[in-house]
Structure formats: structure tokens, C-alpha cells
Short mmCIF file of C-alpha atoms in Angstrom, two decimals:
data_model
loop_
_atom_site.label_atom_id
_atom_site.label_comp_id
_atom_site.label_asym_id
_atom_site.label_seq_id
_atom_site.Cartn_x
_atom_site.Cartn_y
_atom_site.Cartn_z
CA PRO A 1082 14.77 -11.19 134.34
CA PRO A 1083 16.05 -10.73 137.82
CA ARG A 1084 17.65 -7.27 137.14
CA VAL A 1085 14.57 -5.95 135.53
CA THR A 1086 12.53 -7.18 138.56
CA ALA A 1087 15.09 -5.53 140.93
CA ALA A 1088 14.93 -2.00 139.04
CA ARG A 1089 11.00 -2.40 139.14
CA ARG A 1090 11.24 -2.83 143.09
CA SER A 1091 14.06 -0.06 143.16
CA CYS A 1092 11.79 2.49 141.57
CA ALA A 1093 9.01 1.22 143.78
CA ARG A 1094 10.43 1.96 146.71
CA ALA A 1095 11.33 5.86 145.54
CA PRO A 1096 9.91 8.69 147.60
CA VAL A 1097 6.42 9.55 145.98
CA THR A 1098 7.70 13.31 145.01
CA GLN A 1099 9.93 11.62 142.51
CA ARG A 1100 7.16 10.28 140.87
CA SER A 1101 4.59 11.17 138.73
CA ARG A 1102 1.76 10.06 136.54
CA VAL A 1103 2.76 9.82 132.95
CA PRO A 1104 0.49 12.75 131.49
CA PRO A 1105 -1.80 11.62 128.03
CA VAL A 1106 -0.42 11.88 124.43
CA CYS A 1107 -2.25 12.49 121.67
CA GLY A 1108 -5.75 11.77 123.34
CA GLN A 1109 -4.55 8.40 124.91
CA ALA A 1110 -4.80 7.40 128.46
CA PRO A 1111 -1.51 5.89 130.11
CA ALA A 1112 -1.12 2.42 131.13
CA PRO A 1113 -2.45 1.68 134.90
CA GLY A 1114 0.17 2.19 137.49
CA ALA A 1115 2.86 3.64 134.44
CA THR A 1116 5.05 5.68 136.11
CA VAL A 1117 8.15 8.16 135.29
CA SER A 1118 10.24 10.62 136.32
CA THR A 1119 10.00 14.14 136.03
CA MET A 1120 12.37 14.78 133.69
CA ALA A 1121 10.97 12.25 131.12
CA THR A 1122 7.33 13.98 131.66
CA ALA A 1123 8.94 17.07 130.31
CA GLN A 1124 10.00 15.74 127.54
CA VAL A 1125 6.88 14.19 126.77
CA ALA A 1126 5.24 17.54 127.40
CA LEU A 1127 7.74 19.64 124.77
CA THR A 1128 6.95 16.69 122.14
CA SER A 1129 3.23 17.71 121.43
CA ALA A 1130 0.47 19.87 122.89
CA ALA A 1131 -2.49 17.58 121.92
CA GLY A 1132 -3.33 16.53 125.78
CA VAL A 1133 -3.37 20.02 126.75
CA VAL A 1134 -5.76 20.61 124.06
CA ALA A 1135 -7.52 18.15 125.05
CA LEU A 1136 -8.06 19.43 128.54
CA LEU A 1137 -10.12 22.69 127.08
CA GLU A 1138 -13.23 20.26 126.57
CA GLU A 1139 -13.19 19.12 129.90
CA PRO A 1140 -16.44 20.63 132.45
CA ALA A 1141 -14.27 21.60 135.17
CA PRO A 1142 -13.22 25.64 134.62
CA ALA A 1143 -10.35 24.97 136.91
CA LEU A 1144 -8.56 22.26 134.30
CA LYS A 1145 -9.22 24.77 131.26
CA ALA A 1146 -7.71 27.35 132.92
CA HIS A 1147 -4.75 25.04 133.69
CA ALA A 1148 -4.68 24.33 130.33
CA LEU A 1149 -4.70 27.74 128.85
CA LYS A 1150 -1.50 28.49 131.23
CA GLN A 1151 0.38 25.35 129.65
CA LEU A 1152 -1.06 26.68 126.40
CA ASN A 1153 0.35 30.28 126.99
CA VAL A 1154 3.88 28.75 127.30
CA LEU A 1155 3.69 26.36 124.44
CA VAL A 1156 1.54 28.27 121.98
CA ASP A 1157 5.12 29.39 120.50
CA VAL A 1158 6.53 26.12 119.63
CA HIS A 1159 2.96 24.30 119.30
CA TRP A 1160 1.22 27.00 117.50
CA SER A 1161 -0.20 24.51 114.60
CA GLU A 1162 -1.42 22.17 117.24
CA VAL A 1163 -3.14 24.87 119.32
CA SER A 1164 -4.71 26.23 115.99
CA ALA A 1165 -6.84 23.80 115.99
CA CYS A 1166 -8.71 24.77 119.16
CA VAL A 1167 -8.85 28.65 118.37
CA THR A 1168 -13.02 28.33 118.25
CA GLU A 1169 -12.81 27.14 122.16
CA LEU A 1170 -10.40 29.69 122.70
CA GLU A 1171 -12.58 32.39 121.54
CA ALA A 1172 -15.64 31.19 123.09
CA LEU A 1173 -14.17 30.83 126.72
CA TYR A 1174 -13.15 34.70 126.09
CA GLU A 1175 -17.07 35.31 125.15
CA ASP A 1176 -17.97 33.37 128.75
CA ASP A 1177 -18.32 36.44 130.81
CA GLU A 1178 -18.57 34.04 133.75
CA PHE A 1179 -14.90 32.59 132.80
CA GLU A 1180 -12.15 33.97 134.95
CA GLU A 1181 -9.35 33.16 133.04
CA ARG A 1182 -10.94 34.84 129.78
CA GLU A 1183 -8.28 37.47 129.35
CA LEU A 1184 -6.18 34.67 129.15
CA ALA A 1185 -7.81 32.96 126.39
CA ALA A 1186 -7.85 36.00 124.53
CA LEU A 1187 -3.87 36.15 124.96
CA VAL A 1188 -3.69 32.69 123.51
CA ALA A 1189 -5.86 33.12 120.66
CA SER A 1190 -4.23 36.35 119.70
CA LYS A 1191 -0.39 34.42 119.90
CA VAL A 1192 -2.47 31.37 117.85
CA PHE A 1193 -3.79 34.28 115.43
CA TYR A 1194 -0.19 35.95 115.15
CA HIS A 1195 1.55 32.97 114.41
CA LEU A 1196 -1.29 32.22 111.74
CA GLY A 1197 -0.20 35.87 109.97
CA GLU A 1198 -3.62 37.16 111.16
CA LEU A 1199 -2.36 40.67 112.70
CA ASP A 1200 -5.76 42.48 112.47
CA ASP A 1201 -7.53 39.60 115.12
CA SER A 1202 -3.99 38.90 116.52
CA LEU A 1203 -4.04 42.87 117.36
CA GLN A 1204 -7.61 42.48 119.13
CA TYR A 1205 -7.31 39.85 120.91
CA ALA A 1206 -4.29 41.37 122.60
CA LEU A 1207 -6.56 44.22 123.17
CA CYS A 1208 -8.65 41.86 125.10
CA ALA A 1209 -6.00 40.71 127.20
CA GLY A 1210 -5.88 43.77 128.94
CA ALA A 1211 -2.97 43.70 131.74
CA LEU A 1212 -1.68 40.00 130.56
CA PHE A 1213 -0.29 41.73 127.05
CA ASP A 1214 3.02 43.15 128.54
CA ILE A 1215 4.28 45.70 125.96
CA ASN A 1216 7.40 46.01 127.98
CA SER A 1217 8.25 42.17 126.56
CA SER A 1218 11.00 42.16 124.10
CA SER A 1219 9.28 39.04 122.39
CA GLU A 1220 8.93 39.39 118.71
CA TYR A 1221 5.09 38.73 118.81
CA VAL A 1222 4.72 41.81 121.27
CA GLN A 1223 7.23 44.19 119.53
CA THR A 1224 5.05 43.25 116.25
CA ILE A 1225 1.67 43.80 117.60
CA VAL A 1226 2.67 47.20 119.35
CA SER A 1227 4.01 48.18 116.18
CA LYS A 1228 0.55 47.40 114.31
CA MET A 1229 -1.31 49.18 117.39
CA ILE A 1230 0.65 52.42 117.02
CA ASP A 1231 0.09 52.28 113.06
CA THR A 1232 -3.81 51.26 113.37
CA TYR A 1233 -3.73 54.43 116.17
CA ILE A 1234 -1.82 56.63 114.11
CA VAL A 1235 -3.74 56.23 111.03
CA GLU A 1236 -7.56 56.28 112.91
CA ARG A 1237 -6.14 60.02 114.56
CA ASN A 1238 -5.79 60.61 110.69
CA ALA A 1239 -8.94 59.63 109.09
CA ALA A 1240 -10.73 62.46 107.37
CA GLU A 1241 -13.21 61.72 109.23
CA PRO A 1242 -12.92 61.31 113.19
CA LYS A 1243 -14.17 58.44 115.10
CA GLU A 1244 -14.06 57.30 118.23
CA ILE A 1245 -11.00 54.86 119.06
CA ASP A 1246 -10.90 52.00 121.18
CA PRO A 1247 -9.95 53.20 124.92
CA LYS A 1248 -7.74 50.14 125.14
CA LEU A 1249 -5.97 50.93 122.03
CA VAL A 1250 -5.65 54.72 123.17
CA ALA A 1251 -4.41 53.48 126.78
CA ILE A 1252 -1.29 51.08 125.21
CA VAL A 1253 -0.40 53.68 122.78
CA GLU A 1254 0.02 57.16 125.86
CA SER A 1255 1.98 53.66 127.63
CA MET A 1256 4.27 53.54 125.02
CA LEU A 1257 4.87 57.49 125.05
CA GLU A 1258 5.49 57.61 128.70
CA ARG A 1259 7.49 54.67 128.06
CA CYS A 1260 9.67 56.64 126.02
CA MET A 1261 9.69 59.90 127.68
CA ALA A 1262 10.63 57.81 131.43
CA ASP A 1263 13.53 56.33 129.12
CA GLY A 1264 14.69 59.65 127.66
CA ARG A 1265 13.78 58.67 124.29
CA THR A 1266 12.31 62.53 123.74
CA GLU A 1267 13.23 61.95 120.00
CA HIS A 1268 10.90 58.97 119.68
CA ALA A 1269 8.14 60.34 121.84
CA ILE A 1270 8.26 63.82 119.72
CA GLY A 1271 7.80 61.71 116.40
CA LEU A 1272 5.10 59.88 117.64
CA ALA A 1273 3.81 62.57 119.02
CA LEU A 1274 3.53 64.21 115.79
CA GLU A 1275 2.41 61.51 113.68
CA ALA A 1276 -0.23 60.56 116.04
CA ARG A 1277 -1.27 64.55 115.94
CA ARG A 1278 -1.09 64.94 119.71
CA LEU A 1279 0.29 67.95 120.59
CA ASP A 1280 -0.40 67.58 124.17
CA LYS A 1281 2.12 64.81 124.19
CA LEU A 1282 4.44 67.28 122.23
CA ASP A 1283 4.29 69.68 124.74
CA GLU A 1284 4.88 67.20 127.69
CA ALA A 1285 7.68 65.37 125.84
CA VAL A 1286 9.65 68.75 125.10
CA LYS A 1287 9.12 70.35 128.98
CA ARG A 1288 10.57 66.59 130.29
CA SER A 1289 13.28 66.68 128.05
CA ALA A 1290 17.03 67.12 129.63
CA ASP A 1291 17.46 69.33 126.82
CA GLY A 1292 14.53 71.77 125.63
CA ALA A 1293 16.49 73.57 123.17
CA ALA A 1294 17.13 70.49 120.88
CA ALA A 1295 14.04 68.84 121.81
CA LEU A 1296 12.46 72.04 119.65
CA ALA A 1297 14.82 72.25 117.37
CA TYR A 1298 14.22 68.36 116.36
CA ALA A 1299 10.65 68.83 117.00
CA VAL A 1300 10.78 71.92 114.19
CA ARG A 1301 12.95 69.62 111.40
CA VAL A 1302 10.14 66.61 112.10
CA THR A 1303 7.37 69.14 111.56
CA HIS A 1304 8.87 70.53 108.51
CA ARG A 1305 9.61 67.05 107.04
CA LEU A 1306 7.60 64.25 108.47
CA VAL A 1307 4.21 66.41 109.01
CA SER A 1308 2.14 66.47 105.29
CA SER A 1309 -1.24 68.28 106.29
CA LYS A 1310 -0.63 71.36 105.99
CA ALA A 1311 -3.30 72.50 108.64
CA PHE A 1312 -2.02 70.56 111.24
CA ARG A 1313 1.20 72.00 110.30
CA LEU A 1314 0.68 75.08 111.02
CA GLU A 1315 -0.94 74.21 114.43
CA ALA A 1316 2.14 72.30 115.37
CA LEU A 1317 4.29 75.33 114.65
CA ARG A 1318 2.44 77.46 116.55
CA LYS A 1319 2.54 74.95 119.79
CA LEU A 1320 6.50 75.21 119.01
CA VAL A 1321 6.30 79.19 119.42
CA SER A 1322 4.59 78.74 122.38
CA LEU A 1323 6.93 76.49 123.52
CA TYR A 1324 10.20 78.34 122.73
CA GLU A 1325 8.90 81.50 124.81
CA GLY A 1326 8.66 79.30 127.89
CA VAL A 1327 12.19 78.48 127.58
CA ASP A 1328 15.15 80.95 129.19
CA GLU A 1329 16.98 81.62 126.54
CA PRO A 1330 14.64 80.88 122.77
CA ASP A 1331 16.09 80.73 119.69
CA PHE A 1332 15.12 83.58 118.22
CA ILE A 1333 16.70 83.10 114.88
CA ALA A 1334 14.33 79.76 114.67
CA VAL A 1335 11.19 81.71 116.07
CA CYS A 1336 11.44 84.01 113.22
CA GLU A 1337 12.02 81.51 110.59
CA ILE A 1338 8.83 79.36 112.28
CA LEU A 1339 7.01 83.09 112.29
CA MET A 1340 7.68 83.35 108.53
CA PHE A 1341 6.47 80.39 107.95
CA LEU A 1342 2.97 81.37 109.86
CA ASP A 1343 2.76 84.64 108.18
CA ASP A 1344 2.93 86.68 111.33
CA PRO A 1345 5.01 89.52 110.45
CA ALA A 1346 3.79 92.00 113.81
CA LYS A 1347 5.72 89.33 116.25
CA VAL A 1348 8.56 89.16 114.07
CA ALA A 1349 8.65 93.42 114.14
CA ASP A 1350 8.22 92.50 118.01
CA ILE A 1351 11.15 90.47 118.41
CA LEU A 1352 13.21 92.40 116.53
CA VAL A 1353 12.45 95.57 118.55
CA GLY A 1354 12.86 93.81 121.98
CA LEU A 1355 16.12 92.69 120.53
CA ILE A 1356 17.62 96.10 119.35
CA LYS A 1357 16.27 97.45 123.09
CA ALA A 1358 18.05 94.78 124.35
CA GLY A 1359 21.76 95.79 122.77
CA GLY A 1360 24.85 94.12 122.96
CA ASP A 1361 24.96 90.57 121.38
CA LYS A 1362 21.31 90.84 120.99
CA SER A 1363 21.55 93.57 118.42
CA LEU A 1364 23.42 91.75 117.16
CA MET A 1365 20.81 88.33 116.86
CA ALA A 1366 18.18 91.12 115.51
CA TYR A 1367 20.76 91.85 112.49
CA GLN A 1368 21.23 88.08 111.61
CA ILE A 1369 17.88 87.38 111.70
CA CYS A 1370 17.03 90.57 109.14
CA PHE A 1371 19.50 88.89 106.67
CA ASP A 1372 18.42 85.04 107.45
CA LEU A 1373 14.48 87.15 106.19
CA VAL A 1374 16.21 88.54 103.30
CA ASP A 1375 18.10 85.19 101.86
CA ASN A 1376 14.25 83.49 101.77
CA GLN A 1377 13.48 86.41 99.31
CA ARG A 1378 10.17 87.11 100.41
CA GLN A 1379 9.59 90.58 99.53
CA ARG A 1380 6.02 90.95 100.79
CA PHE A 1381 6.63 89.24 104.03
CA LEU A 1382 9.91 91.96 104.56
CA LEU A 1383 7.71 94.69 103.55
CA GLU A 1384 5.00 94.01 105.86
CA VAL A 1385 7.66 93.55 108.95
CA SER A 1386 8.98 97.08 107.94
CA GLY A 1387 5.83 98.37 108.10
CA LYS A 1388 5.21 96.91 111.50
CA LEU A 1389 8.65 98.62 112.96
CA PRO A 1390 8.84 101.79 114.58
CA LYS A 1391 9.35 104.99 112.19
CA ALA A 1392 13.30 105.90 113.07
CA LYS A 1393 13.15 110.29 113.90
CA GLU A 1394 14.10 112.29 110.50
CA GLU A 1395 17.06 114.36 111.46
CA LYS A 1396 16.87 117.56 109.54
CA LYS A 1397 19.73 118.01 107.06
CA PRO A 1398 21.29 121.14 105.36
CA GLU A 1399 20.26 121.24 101.85
CA ALA A 1400 22.76 120.12 99.45
CA ALA A 1401 23.11 121.02 95.38
CA PRO A 1402 21.43 118.62 93.02
CA LEU A 1403 23.63 116.28 91.56
CA LEU A 1404 21.81 115.53 88.46
CA ARG A 1405 19.15 118.08 86.63
CA GLY A 1406 16.49 117.18 84.38
CA ASP A 1407 18.14 118.31 81.17
CA GLY A 1408 19.22 114.74 80.81
CA ALA A 1409 22.95 114.02 79.74
CA GLY A 1410 22.84 111.78 77.06
CA GLU A 1411 21.04 109.43 74.76
CA ALA A 1412 19.52 106.33 76.16
CA ASP A 1413 20.62 102.69 75.49
CA GLY A 1414 16.97 100.88 76.28
CA ASN A 1415 16.32 97.31 76.68
CA GLY A 1416 13.64 95.05 77.98
CA ALA A 1417 15.56 93.58 80.91
CA GLU A 1418 14.10 92.67 84.36
CA ALA A 1419 16.93 93.28 86.73
CA ALA A 1420 20.13 95.78 86.92
CA ASP A 1421 21.70 98.04 88.92
CA ALA A 1422 20.68 101.81 89.83
CA ALA A 1423 21.68 105.02 88.53
CA ALA A 1424 24.91 106.68 88.99
CA PRO A 1425 26.39 110.07 87.92
CA ALA A 1426 27.90 110.88 84.69
CA GLU A 1427 30.56 112.48 86.29
CA ALA A 1428 31.90 109.65 87.37
CA ALA A 1429 33.67 108.12 83.80
CA GLY A 1430 37.38 108.82 83.62
CA GLU A 1431 39.35 111.19 82.24
CA GLY A 1432 41.41 110.28 79.08
CA ASP A 1433 38.95 108.15 77.59
CA ALA A 1434 36.91 108.99 74.47
CA MET A 1435 33.52 108.49 76.13
CA GLU A 1436 30.32 108.49 73.96
CA THR A 1437 26.65 107.10 74.80
CA ASP A 1438 24.62 104.85 73.05
CA GLU A 1439 20.97 105.54 72.00
CA ALA A 1440 18.44 103.17 71.83
CA ALA A 1441 14.49 103.65 73.12
CA GLU A 1442 12.61 100.50 73.63
CA GLY A 1443 8.98 100.77 71.99
CA GLY A 1444 10.58 104.64 71.14
CA ALA A 1445 9.13 105.83 74.71
CA ASP A 1446 12.07 108.34 76.51
CA SER A 1447 12.30 108.42 79.79
CA GLU A 1448 11.09 110.51 82.38
CA ALA A 1449 14.50 111.73 83.12
CA ALA A 1450 14.84 113.37 79.62
CA GLU A 1451 11.41 114.59 79.86
CA ALA A 1452 11.84 116.60 82.73
CA ASP A 1453 11.53 120.80 82.48
CA ASP A 1454 15.05 122.21 82.78
CA GLY A 1455 15.45 123.39 86.42
CA GLN A 1456 13.62 120.67 87.94
CA ASP A 1457 15.55 118.78 90.97
CA LEU A 1458 15.94 114.70 90.49
CA PRO A 1459 16.46 111.94 93.11
CA VAL A 1460 19.74 110.51 92.43
CA LEU A 1461 21.14 106.84 93.91
CA VAL A 1462 25.01 106.26 93.35
CA CYS A 1463 25.55 102.69 94.16
CA THR A 1464 27.65 99.29 93.22
CA SER A 1465 26.29 96.44 91.82
CA SER A 1466 25.38 95.04 95.08
CA VAL A 1467 22.01 96.26 94.40
CA ALA A 1468 21.58 95.28 91.04
CA ARG A 1469 19.16 92.50 91.95
CA GLY A 1470 16.37 91.65 94.39
CA VAL A 1471 15.51 95.46 95.06
CA ASP A 1472 13.02 97.42 93.35
CA PHE A 1473 13.24 100.88 93.51
CA GLY A 1474 9.95 102.00 92.17
CA ARG A 1475 9.60 104.87 89.11
CA VAL A 1476 13.32 104.97 88.05
CA GLY A 1477 13.62 106.82 84.83
CA LEU A 1478 17.01 106.52 83.99
CA VAL A 1479 19.92 104.56 84.62
CA VAL A 1480 23.46 105.31 84.18
CA GLN A 1481 26.66 102.87 83.98
CA ALA A 1482 29.52 104.96 84.86
CA GLU A 1483 31.50 101.04 83.89
CA MET A 1484 30.82 98.47 81.04
CA ALA A 1485 29.49 95.54 82.93
CA ALA A 1486 31.87 92.70 83.03
CA THR A 1487 29.95 89.87 82.16
CA ALA A 1488 26.26 90.17 80.09
CA GLU A 1489 24.22 89.00 83.35
CA ASP A 1490 25.28 92.06 85.08
CA PHE A 1491 24.51 94.39 82.21
CA LEU A 1492 20.69 93.14 82.13
CA HIS A 1493 20.30 92.99 85.91
CA ARG A 1494 21.86 97.02 86.38
CA ALA A 1495 19.60 97.97 82.88
CA GLY A 1496 16.68 96.08 84.27
CA ARG A 1497 16.34 98.67 87.11
CA THR A 1498 14.54 100.92 84.64
CA ALA A 1499 11.24 100.44 81.95
CA ARG A 1500 9.94 97.84 84.41
CA ALA A 1501 6.23 96.59 84.44
CA GLY A 1502 5.69 98.41 81.07
CA ALA A 1503 6.98 102.05 82.20
CA PRO A 1504 9.27 103.49 80.14
CA GLY A 1505 12.55 103.85 80.69
CA SER A 1506 16.34 104.64 79.45
CA VAL A 1507 19.75 103.23 80.21
CA VAL A 1508 22.96 105.51 79.42
CA SER A 1509 25.97 103.49 79.49
CA LEU A 1510 29.61 105.18 79.60
CA HIS A 1511 32.56 103.17 77.64
CA GLY A 1512 36.12 103.99 76.58
CA ALA A 1513 38.21 103.04 74.02
CA GLY A 1514 38.69 99.74 75.61
CA ASP A 1515 34.84 98.79 75.12
CA GLU A 1516 34.63 98.99 71.46
CA LEU A 1517 34.10 95.87 70.16
CA ILE A 1518 31.66 95.79 73.15
CA VAL A 1519 29.85 98.79 71.55
CA GLY A 1520 30.00 98.20 67.86
CA ALA A 1521 28.08 94.46 68.77
CA LEU A 1522 25.36 96.04 70.52
CA ARG A 1523 25.13 98.84 68.40
CA GLU A 1524 24.46 95.80 65.36
CA LEU A 1525 21.98 94.10 67.52
CA LEU A 1526 19.88 97.41 68.43
CA ASP A 1527 19.86 98.44 64.62
CA ALA A 1528 18.55 95.09 63.68
CA GLY A 1529 16.01 95.08 66.50
CA LEU A 1530 17.59 91.67 68.13
CA PRO A 1531 17.80 91.33 72.09
CA VAL A 1532 20.45 92.85 73.67
CA GLU A 1533 21.48 89.71 75.46
CA ALA A 1534 22.33 87.96 72.07
CA ALA A 1535 25.58 89.44 72.31
CA PHE A 1536 27.03 88.27 75.60
CA SER A 1537 28.27 84.83 77.00
CA ARG A 1538 26.59 84.37 80.50
CA LYS A 1539 29.68 82.36 81.58
CA ARG A 1540 32.49 84.50 79.88
CA LEU A 1541 33.26 88.25 80.67
CA LEU A 1542 32.41 90.40 78.04
CA ARG A 1543 35.77 91.64 76.65
CA LYS A 1544 36.52 87.74 76.07
CA ARG A 1545 33.62 87.02 73.69
CA PHE A 1546 34.73 89.22 71.45
CA ARG A 1547 38.79 88.73 71.57
#
């Protein structure tokens, strides 16, 4: 028709830059003289990648390189078609004379990624070298980088050490450098600890804007994240050395770490240094001591105490003995394991009818009752604050000047004596208001039953017998 003829003539007169050959579709050659606009060509290219895949079979290296560049763009959409030529991609990478072999490895890595073969995808991503951009935000890159980090951590934590691919090491170190450069110190510390890279842990803490906060975070992560005891101790020693390089170290945290490291000598040195510094430093020394006591590690406390310098003893005038070895009453024995120290019998209040109960566990008499007349005995007058956690050694007699309010307090006080099979006695002073309690105790002792059966650990003794 005339209109079609005019359109063809107009197209023929168009500039060459606006005309292009139609690329082959599905391996078929275009008709001779066929033309199409640039926009139409783009639309055909997005429809299928078969024509580009066919170029990989051409003998010319330039055509293969051109095809790889196109496939690198199209593979995320047309990966199912590109997967048919994965063998050709592997062959191109293995060809040492092919200049674009790294590009072939990158395209192969993307194909394996879409096929779900992450191990193969990781290996070809490593072979791609600098073409694999770890800074890309694509899902492919993020997934493969995570896989690389996990693989590196597993190989670093293997029971039998083996050589790790230098390319994998380079990528993980690049990620660590990126975290430290971006100020993500916590990410760098966590990755360094998981990968057992103490050199990177040292670098991350030193490059941090807040060294104290970074060290505190590293200590927490070390206790929670590191499962290997040997590496945990090694990491804690590293953190102690890092704390020592800070202008104002957190000595409380340092002593806590040293307690886990079982290093009492260093704790003692820190305490001595803080006491000598005076002021707030001495208060910090007391706080450290309180924290150490709260951990209830008696052996460690004794070792720290043994490392401290001995205080100079001042001569004091001799005082009259508070209690003599002739004994002050009959004993009330029990088998408890914790209690209070002794108190003098004179502490009983006036006006109350005071008496003592007697019962010796296993028929053993106290060392105080067996002492010769005139022999002086050491006496410690104290409150219930030392009824637990303190072992005075050979305590032969415990005197309760006031009846305990709860069964738990009674047992802990009485348990200061008769420890570890040693003989001991307990003297409990009571008044008119304690008649019910005393009666219950006597019934149990006469029947050979344990003393704690008369008490309620949750209620006061007096409420028990109302």
C-alpha cells in the first residue's frame, strides 16, 4: 500500500546511528536487510538470553568476552537459560590463555547461586578475584559473603588446623577492615572473637572511638560467645593487656577478669596500688574487695589475702580475759553447718529467768569445757552478720545471748562449731518468752530428732508455736 511504502522510504532515509541489526533470537539468523530501532533491540534482549549464550560457542575470544559481559547483566533474570551453558563457563575459567577468565568465574558463581549450590558459588566467587565486589548491596553478594565468613570461622575453629584459602582470608580481612573503617566496632569485635583472631581484636579496640566501651563489650561477648575454655582464657588475658594500655582502666572489670584467670597475685598488686593512690582509688579498692567476696570463692580470697603485705602489729595493753575455760553452762548441740560466732554469757538481760539446755551430739564435749581452770580462751563477740560464709576454724563453744528469730538463723549460728567432725557445743540463753521454743527443742533432743524439725524457715520461731 502507498502508506507502507512511504514508511519504508522514511525508515531507509533515517541516519545510520538510529538503525541496528536485529540480533538473533533463539539461535535463528535475522532476515536479510531487517532493521529495528534501538528500543526494540533492548526489548528483544530482555526477552531471552539464548542468543547471547550462543556466542559462547564462537571461536573468536572477543565474541566470548562480549557474551560474558552481557550474561553478567542478564544472569539474575535469565539464569535458567544461562545455566545450560555452565559447562562452557567453567571451561572458559580453566583456560589460562583466556583474558576474561575471572569474568567467566563470576558468571558461573551467580548461576550456581540461583541454582542453590552455595558451596560451588562461593568457590567461583573466590576465583573471580576483584570482580567480586564485597561492597555491593545485592542479595547475591550479601549471601555469598555471609557464607564465606561462616566457612572461615568453621575452618579457624577446626580441631585439626589446616591451611585456609588465601583468597578467603583476604575477603574476611577486608570485611573486618570495612567494619572498623565504618565505626562498627562491635561487629568487628564479634567477628574477630568468632574467628579467633586476637590480632584483629586488638586492632578493633585500639581503633575504636570509645576504648572503654569497646573493652566492656568484648568482655561480655567473650563470656557469652566463646565456647572453648582455652581460647576464652587466652582472649581474657589479651583484654587485660588492653585494659592496661588505657589511660583510666576499669580496675573493677580487670579484677573480675583476673578472678576468672585465677591470678590472685595480680589482684593483690592492683589493690595495693589503689590503696597507695588514696582518695577515690582507695574507695575503688574496697569496692573490688566487696565484689570479690560476693563471688564466694573462698580459696581465691585467701590467696589474695596471702599476697597482700602484712600490716604492722601495734602492741596493746593486756586485757582481762572475757571468758575462762571453766565453762558457763551445759551445751545444746546440733549438726548444722552454718551459724554465728560466740558471745559472752554476761550479755543476758536482767529480770529474765535464764537457763541453758544441754545436748552433746555424739556425746562429745566442747573444747572450752575441757580446758583447765585458769586457762584463757579467745572470745569473739559479734552479730549475725558473720553467721554465714566465714570459717573461724576450731570454735569449741558458741553462746547465743539472744534466741534466734528463725530456724535458718539458729542453724547457721550453731553451725559455727562442730564442723567437719570436730566436737563442739552450743549454749543458748533464753527468757520467759521462749518457753515454748525451749520445750520443743528439748522434746526433739530427747527423741534423738534433728533440731531443724522444730522450726519453720519461712516464719518466726514464736509464730511457729502460737
